[in-house]
Short mmCIF file of C-alpha atoms in Angstrom, two decimals:
data_model
loop_
_atom_site.label_atom_id
_atom_site.label_comp_id
_atom_site.label_asym_id
_atom_site.label_seq_id
_atom_site.Cartn_x
_atom_site.Cartn_y
_atom_site.Cartn_z
CA MET J 1 103.12 118.66 97.48
CA SER J 2 105.25 118.48 100.76
CA GLN J 3 108.81 116.37 99.94
CA VAL J 4 106.99 113.24 102.24
CA GLU J 5 102.98 112.98 102.03
CA PHE J 6 101.29 111.93 105.19
CA ILE J 7 98.14 110.19 104.52
CA GLY J 8 95.83 108.53 107.81
CA MET J 9 92.31 106.69 107.64
CA ILE J 10 88.28 108.35 109.11
CA GLN J 11 86.05 105.60 109.34
CA SER J 12 81.92 106.69 110.72
CA GLN J 13 82.66 105.16 113.94
CA LYS J 14 85.16 104.44 116.19
CA VAL J 15 86.16 100.64 116.27
CA SER J 16 89.36 99.06 114.97
CA GLU J 17 91.49 95.45 116.61
CA ILE J 18 91.31 96.65 120.63
CA HIS J 19 87.44 99.46 119.98
CA ALA J 20 83.87 97.26 119.34
CA ALA J 21 82.19 99.38 116.97
CA GLN J 22 79.15 101.09 118.78
CA GLY J 23 76.49 102.42 118.19
CA PRO J 24 75.20 103.63 114.81
CA ALA J 25 77.15 102.55 111.53
CA VAL J 26 77.47 106.60 110.99
CA ASP J 27 78.05 108.79 113.57
CA ARG J 28 78.23 112.38 112.21
CA ASP J 29 79.87 113.76 115.04
CA TYR J 30 82.98 111.39 115.32
CA VAL J 31 83.58 111.60 110.96
CA ARG J 32 83.84 115.74 111.72
CA ALA J 33 85.76 115.78 114.66
CA PHE J 34 88.20 112.52 112.97
CA ALA J 35 88.44 114.73 110.24
CA GLN J 36 89.53 117.60 111.83
CA ALA J 37 92.20 116.07 114.13
CA HIS J 38 93.52 114.83 111.07
CA GLU J 39 93.84 118.76 109.25
CA ALA J 40 95.27 119.74 112.42
CA ALA J 41 97.47 117.26 112.94
CA GLY J 42 98.98 117.96 109.36
CA PHE J 43 97.92 115.04 107.71
CA ASP J 44 98.29 115.31 103.46
CA ARG J 45 95.40 113.36 103.07
CA ILE J 46 92.91 110.80 104.64
CA LEU J 47 91.79 107.23 103.47
CA VAL J 48 88.42 106.50 103.31
CA PRO J 49 88.17 102.87 103.16
CA HIS J 50 85.30 100.56 101.23
CA HIS J 51 84.03 97.37 102.98
CA SER J 52 81.39 95.52 101.43
CA THR J 53 78.85 96.14 104.50
CA GLY J 54 79.63 99.67 105.38
CA PRO J 55 78.60 102.81 104.97
CA ASP J 56 79.22 104.34 100.82
CA ALA J 57 83.00 105.37 100.98
CA THR J 58 82.22 108.61 98.28
CA LEU J 59 79.55 109.77 100.75
CA THR J 60 81.60 109.42 103.61
CA VAL J 61 83.94 111.63 101.92
CA ALA J 62 82.02 114.44 100.35
CA TYR J 63 80.48 114.84 104.12
CA ALA J 64 84.62 115.01 105.42
CA ALA J 65 85.91 117.76 103.13
CA SER J 66 82.08 119.72 103.57
CA VAL J 67 83.55 120.10 107.57
CA THR J 68 87.15 120.34 106.75
CA GLU J 69 89.61 122.84 104.21
CA ARG J 70 93.09 121.77 103.62
CA ILE J 71 93.11 118.18 103.25
CA GLY J 72 93.61 116.30 101.22
CA PHE J 73 91.25 112.65 100.66
CA MET J 74 91.91 109.14 99.48
CA LEU J 75 88.37 107.55 98.35
CA ALA J 76 88.71 103.87 98.51
CA HIS J 77 87.79 101.88 95.10
CA ARG J 78 85.82 99.22 94.12
CA PRO J 79 85.83 98.15 90.20
CA GLY J 80 82.93 96.79 89.03
CA PHE J 81 79.41 97.93 90.95
CA VAL J 82 79.84 101.11 89.61
CA ALA J 83 80.02 101.85 85.45
CA PRO J 84 83.80 103.66 84.87
CA THR J 85 81.95 106.37 82.75
CA LEU J 86 79.70 107.22 86.05
CA ALA J 87 82.34 107.20 88.42
CA ALA J 88 84.19 109.56 85.92
CA ARG J 89 81.75 111.81 86.40
CA GLN J 90 81.49 110.92 90.07
CA PHE J 91 85.01 111.41 91.36
CA ALA J 92 85.20 114.53 88.66
CA SER J 93 82.27 116.53 90.56
CA LEU J 94 83.65 115.43 94.09
CA ASP J 95 86.94 116.77 93.36
CA GLN J 96 85.12 120.20 91.93
CA PHE J 97 83.29 120.74 94.51
CA SER J 98 86.99 119.28 97.03
CA GLY J 99 88.11 122.08 95.20
CA GLY J 100 90.42 119.64 93.94
CA ARG J 101 90.83 117.64 97.03
CA LEU J 102 90.61 113.26 95.46
CA ALA J 103 92.27 111.27 95.39
CA VAL J 104 91.25 107.62 94.40
CA HIS J 105 92.62 104.05 95.77
CA TYR J 106 91.88 101.51 93.93
CA ILE J 107 91.14 98.29 95.08
CA SER J 108 90.03 95.11 92.39
CA GLY J 109 89.44 92.84 95.58
CA GLY J 110 90.99 89.97 97.98
CA SER J 111 87.85 88.48 98.95
CA ASP J 112 85.72 86.76 97.23
CA ASP J 113 83.45 86.97 99.60
CA GLU J 114 83.36 90.50 100.71
CA GLN J 115 83.33 90.83 96.07
CA LYS J 116 80.09 88.49 96.31
CA ARG J 117 78.08 90.33 98.61
CA ASP J 118 77.89 93.32 96.16
CA GLY J 119 76.86 90.47 93.46
CA ASP J 120 80.65 90.18 92.10
CA TRP J 121 81.34 86.70 91.10
CA LEU J 122 84.94 87.44 89.38
CA ASP J 123 87.53 85.30 90.52
CA HIS J 124 91.01 87.18 91.86
CA ASP J 125 92.55 87.71 88.30
CA GLN J 126 89.64 88.72 85.87
CA ARG J 127 88.67 91.28 88.81
CA TYR J 128 92.22 93.23 88.02
CA ALA J 129 91.94 92.33 84.13
CA ARG J 130 88.84 94.54 84.64
CA THR J 131 90.34 96.90 86.80
CA ASP J 132 92.60 97.55 83.56
CA GLU J 133 90.15 98.44 80.94
CA TYR J 134 88.14 100.31 83.79
CA LEU J 135 90.69 103.11 84.29
CA GLU J 136 91.47 102.88 80.87
CA VAL J 137 87.98 103.98 80.39
CA LEU J 138 87.59 106.32 83.14
CA HIS J 139 90.94 108.00 81.94
CA LYS J 140 88.88 108.22 78.13
CA VAL J 141 86.05 110.09 79.83
CA TRP J 142 87.98 112.53 82.12
CA THR J 143 90.01 113.56 78.96
CA ALA J 144 87.94 113.25 75.96
CA ASP J 145 86.86 116.76 74.19
CA LYS J 146 84.00 115.13 72.06
CA PRO J 147 82.03 111.62 73.28
CA PHE J 148 83.83 108.53 71.97
CA ASP J 149 82.27 104.56 71.87
CA HIS J 150 84.20 102.02 74.19
CA GLU J 151 84.11 97.86 73.37
CA GLY J 152 85.99 96.09 75.57
CA ALA J 153 85.41 92.65 77.24
CA HIS J 154 83.98 93.92 80.42
CA TYR J 155 82.01 97.41 79.14
CA ARG J 156 80.77 98.39 76.09
CA ALA J 157 79.49 102.20 75.81
CA ARG J 158 78.41 104.55 73.23
CA ASN J 159 78.98 108.28 72.80
CA ALA J 160 80.65 108.01 76.86
CA PHE J 161 81.09 112.04 77.63
CA SER J 162 81.03 113.78 80.37
CA GLU J 163 80.53 117.78 80.83
CA VAL J 164 82.15 117.96 83.95
CA LYS J 165 86.23 117.32 84.34
CA PRO J 166 88.57 117.02 87.38
CA VAL J 167 89.87 119.91 88.94
CA GLN J 168 93.13 118.80 89.12
CA THR J 169 95.51 117.48 85.74
CA ARG J 170 98.04 115.61 85.16
CA ASN J 171 100.69 116.46 82.34
CA GLY J 172 98.25 118.74 81.67
CA GLN J 173 94.95 116.89 81.75
CA PRO J 174 91.90 116.50 83.59
CA HIS J 175 92.86 113.48 86.10
CA VAL J 176 92.13 112.36 90.21
CA PRO J 177 95.74 111.22 91.02
CA VAL J 178 96.34 107.19 90.98
CA TYR J 179 96.28 105.28 94.23
CA PHE J 180 96.93 101.84 93.59
CA GLY J 181 96.97 98.35 95.89
CA GLY J 182 97.47 95.17 95.65
CA ALA J 183 101.06 92.69 94.66
CA SER J 184 100.19 89.62 92.93
CA GLU J 185 101.07 88.62 89.30
CA ALA J 186 97.97 89.81 87.91
CA ALA J 187 98.07 93.22 90.02
CA ILE J 188 101.47 94.73 88.87
CA PRO J 189 101.26 95.05 84.89
CA VAL J 190 97.65 97.17 85.88
CA ALA J 191 100.08 99.12 88.50
CA GLY J 192 102.49 100.09 86.13
CA LYS J 193 100.48 101.52 83.18
CA TYR J 194 97.85 103.48 85.29
CA ALA J 195 99.79 104.31 89.41
CA ASP J 196 99.83 107.97 90.01
CA VAL J 197 101.38 105.75 94.02
CA TYR J 198 101.83 102.22 94.52
CA ALA J 199 100.76 101.78 97.75
CA LEU J 200 102.02 98.65 100.00
CA TRP J 201 101.18 97.11 103.42
CA GLY J 202 103.89 97.75 105.93
CA GLU J 203 105.91 94.51 104.41
CA SER J 204 109.66 94.35 106.00
CA LEU J 205 112.58 96.80 103.91
CA ASP J 206 113.83 93.91 101.78
CA GLN J 207 110.19 92.72 100.61
CA ALA J 208 109.24 96.39 100.54
CA ARG J 209 112.53 97.06 98.10
CA GLU J 210 112.33 93.32 96.36
CA LEU J 211 108.03 94.51 95.26
CA THR J 212 109.09 98.58 94.64
CA THR J 213 111.56 97.53 92.34
CA ARG J 214 109.37 95.27 90.18
CA VAL J 215 106.85 97.95 90.04
CA ARG J 216 109.28 100.55 89.52
CA ALA J 217 111.02 98.17 86.73
CA GLU J 218 106.80 97.26 84.67
CA ALA J 219 106.57 101.39 85.05
CA ALA J 220 109.25 101.48 83.48
CA ARG J 221 107.76 99.56 80.20
CA HIS J 222 105.25 101.67 79.87
CA GLY J 223 107.43 105.24 79.70
CA ARG J 224 106.24 106.38 82.86
CA SER J 225 107.45 106.75 86.59
CA VAL J 226 105.81 106.17 90.02
CA ARG J 227 105.78 106.60 93.73
CA PHE J 228 105.03 104.47 96.69
CA SER J 229 103.40 104.60 99.79
CA VAL J 230 103.83 102.32 102.41
CA SER J 231 101.58 101.59 105.28
CA PHE J 232 102.08 101.43 109.16
CA ARG J 233 100.21 101.61 112.84
CA PRO J 234 102.87 103.37 114.03
CA ILE J 235 101.78 102.66 118.82
CA LEU J 236 104.50 105.39 120.34
CA ALA J 237 105.12 106.17 123.99
CA GLU J 238 107.71 109.04 125.73
CA THR J 239 110.50 105.33 125.80
CA GLU J 240 110.71 102.40 123.71
CA GLU J 241 110.17 100.41 127.18
CA ARG J 242 106.52 101.89 126.92
CA ALA J 243 105.39 101.54 123.66
CA TRP J 244 106.11 98.06 123.99
CA ALA J 245 104.46 97.81 126.37
CA ARG J 246 101.94 99.22 124.69
CA ALA J 247 102.10 97.05 121.91
CA GLU J 248 102.47 93.57 124.32
CA ALA J 249 98.68 95.11 125.64
CA ILE J 250 97.11 95.71 122.39
CA LEU J 251 98.36 92.30 121.22
CA ALA J 252 95.67 91.13 124.59
CA GLU J 253 93.02 93.03 124.26
CA THR J 254 93.14 92.04 119.97
CA ARG J 255 93.28 88.37 121.48
CA ARG J 256 90.48 89.39 123.89
CA LEU J 257 87.73 91.12 121.54
CA ARG J 258 88.18 88.63 119.08
CA VAL J 259 87.87 85.66 121.43
CA VAL J 260 84.47 87.52 123.02
CA GLN J 261 83.09 88.32 119.30
CA GLY J 262 83.56 84.98 117.98
CA PHE J 263 86.36 84.94 115.95
CA GLY J 264 89.46 82.46 115.61
CA ARG J 265 92.59 82.95 113.80
CA GLY J 266 92.16 84.88 110.56
CA GLY J 267 93.38 83.75 106.96
CA PRO J 268 94.69 85.71 103.93
CA GLN J 269 92.04 84.97 101.64
CA GLN J 270 93.28 85.69 98.66
CA SER J 271 95.32 88.91 98.85
CA GLU J 272 98.77 88.78 98.03
CA GLY J 273 99.45 91.49 100.34
CA ALA J 274 98.08 89.73 102.94
CA ARG J 275 100.41 87.26 102.44
CA ARG J 276 103.37 89.28 102.09
CA LEU J 277 102.98 90.42 105.98
CA LEU J 278 102.38 86.98 106.62
CA ALA J 279 105.88 86.08 105.28
CA ALA J 280 107.24 89.28 106.83
CA ALA J 281 105.67 87.58 110.27
CA GLY J 282 106.97 84.11 109.57
CA GLN J 283 110.88 85.76 109.95
CA GLY J 284 109.57 86.92 113.89
CA VAL J 285 107.53 88.71 115.93
CA ARG J 286 110.38 92.05 115.95
CA VAL J 287 111.60 92.30 112.05
CA ASP J 288 114.22 95.55 111.40
CA LYS J 289 114.89 97.85 113.57
CA ARG J 290 111.38 97.85 114.82
CA LEU J 291 108.75 96.22 112.56
CA TRP J 292 105.99 94.47 114.74
CA THR J 293 104.32 91.75 112.73
CA ALA J 294 101.49 90.07 115.97
CA ILE J 295 98.80 91.16 114.73
CA ALA J 296 99.36 90.79 111.76
CA GLN J 297 99.90 87.10 112.55
CA GLU J 298 96.39 86.77 115.29
CA THR J 299 93.68 88.67 112.66
CA GLY J 300 95.83 86.40 108.79
CA ALA J 301 96.48 90.05 107.57
CA ARG J 302 93.31 90.69 107.13
CA SER J 303 93.96 94.75 106.55
CA ASN J 304 97.27 97.02 106.68
CA SER J 305 98.40 95.57 110.58
CA THR J 306 101.60 95.48 110.93
CA ALA J 307 103.51 98.28 113.50
CA LEU J 308 105.78 100.03 114.14
CA VAL J 309 106.93 100.54 117.41
CA GLY J 310 109.14 103.20 119.59
CA THR J 311 109.51 107.16 120.55
CA PRO J 312 108.55 109.14 117.89
CA GLU J 313 112.01 109.83 117.23
CA GLN J 314 112.69 106.17 116.51
CA VAL J 315 110.16 105.37 114.61
CA ALA J 316 111.06 107.88 112.22
CA ASP J 317 114.09 106.89 112.06
CA ALA J 318 112.24 103.79 111.00
CA LEU J 319 110.32 105.34 108.77
CA LEU J 320 112.93 107.29 107.26
CA ASP J 321 114.33 104.07 106.17
CA TYR J 322 111.75 103.21 103.95
CA TYR J 323 111.89 106.74 103.05
CA ASP J 324 115.58 105.48 101.23
CA LEU J 325 114.08 102.96 99.38
CA GLY J 326 111.87 105.41 97.47
CA VAL J 327 108.60 105.90 99.20
CA SER J 328 107.76 109.71 99.79
CA THR J 329 104.37 108.88 100.96
CA PHE J 330 103.00 106.50 104.79
CA LEU J 331 99.76 105.95 105.74
CA VAL J 332 99.75 105.83 109.29
CA ARG J 333 96.59 105.07 111.57
CA GLY J 334 96.48 104.22 115.34
CA PHE J 335 94.35 101.43 117.03
CA ASP J 336 92.77 104.16 119.18
CA PRO J 337 91.55 105.90 115.81
CA LEU J 338 91.37 109.79 116.62
CA GLU J 339 93.68 110.23 119.55
CA ASP J 340 96.90 108.39 117.58
CA ALA J 341 95.71 111.22 114.67
CA SER J 342 96.64 113.55 117.50
CA ASP J 343 99.31 112.34 118.67
CA TYR J 344 101.11 111.88 115.40
CA GLY J 345 100.94 115.47 114.70
CA ARG J 346 102.83 116.61 117.72
CA ALA J 347 106.28 114.68 117.70
CA LEU J 348 105.81 112.06 114.48
CA ILE J 349 105.10 113.96 111.29
CA PRO J 350 107.05 116.78 111.83
CA LEU J 351 110.12 114.68 112.57
CA THR J 352 109.68 112.54 109.97
CA ARG J 353 109.09 116.12 107.82
CA ALA J 354 112.37 117.07 109.58
CA LEU J 355 114.29 113.53 108.90
CA VAL J 356 113.71 113.94 105.26
CA ALA J 357 114.39 117.46 105.04
CA GLN J 358 117.57 116.75 106.61
CA ARG J 359 118.33 114.04 103.95
CA ILE J 360 117.87 115.90 100.87
CA ALA J 361 119.69 118.85 102.39
CA ASN J 362 122.46 116.61 102.78
CA ARG J 363 122.46 114.80 99.21
CA ARG J 364 121.88 118.46 97.90
CA GLU J 365 125.18 119.10 99.32
CA ALA J 366 127.39 116.12 98.24
CA ALA J 367 126.18 116.34 94.72
#
């Protein structure tokens, strides 16, 4: 893996805060172009998100992997709707067919309404308890060399076993990398036990420092280390003035489209991550060097919705501040999704990689 990892995001049709969804729910040509654009731009992985009314993310990953060669994938998965024994075999199979390009981002769920659409009535903290057991069973299935029984609070299995194992390994054991999200008191212990990469939304530097410190301490209790990812919506232009003008235009279009669609200002639901973004927004529309919170304020921070605004050089410099906190993965996606992915590959990604390489070289020289 490179010294810094970039993750993009693809969806099955063109849609964002400034683009209303149009056409069929699954646009194969768009997915193919979107995935290939990320690969050409130099991304390491692509996130395929999950929501309770959309196309199946697992099948979307399978199709996108079939039309790309190198790029990895991060499948968003909500525990609770597929038995962990079956999910373990699905993920191992997808890892095999993709040539070891799969990672899975486990999202326990920050919205009761979303969960109930698929028949899940557990509350917020119960969902994280279930995820804890779910990940335990997954790891058993991947590593067991003979059938085993499991008896837990949420799952029971007899003679569980999988003939297919992941291509990838961790510490010599079959393993699909675990990305994990959740900032609540119920989430942090699960992250400490299982996360290979812990994912934050685009918080302020002080917030990120506080949260990564907590997760590191929890992981250390289990003799583990964990890497960190932060998500942003970079807004780039040739000059800082033009970048901020573009940001204001994005905000205006977001507001216009939400009125057309009949949306009011959103709330954070049960997501602690959303509450933390709104807390950052409470510090002002512009935080730190160039963290812009206006879209999070407008939408209730129901997704990763904070931006870094400026020239590619300025935004790369801002990303380096997070790298210095221990963040080695950046999930970046734009408000013009496909076009921005290609744009990030032209300057932002190579500039950030160069800054990180220089930072590492400087540290080695000083050692």
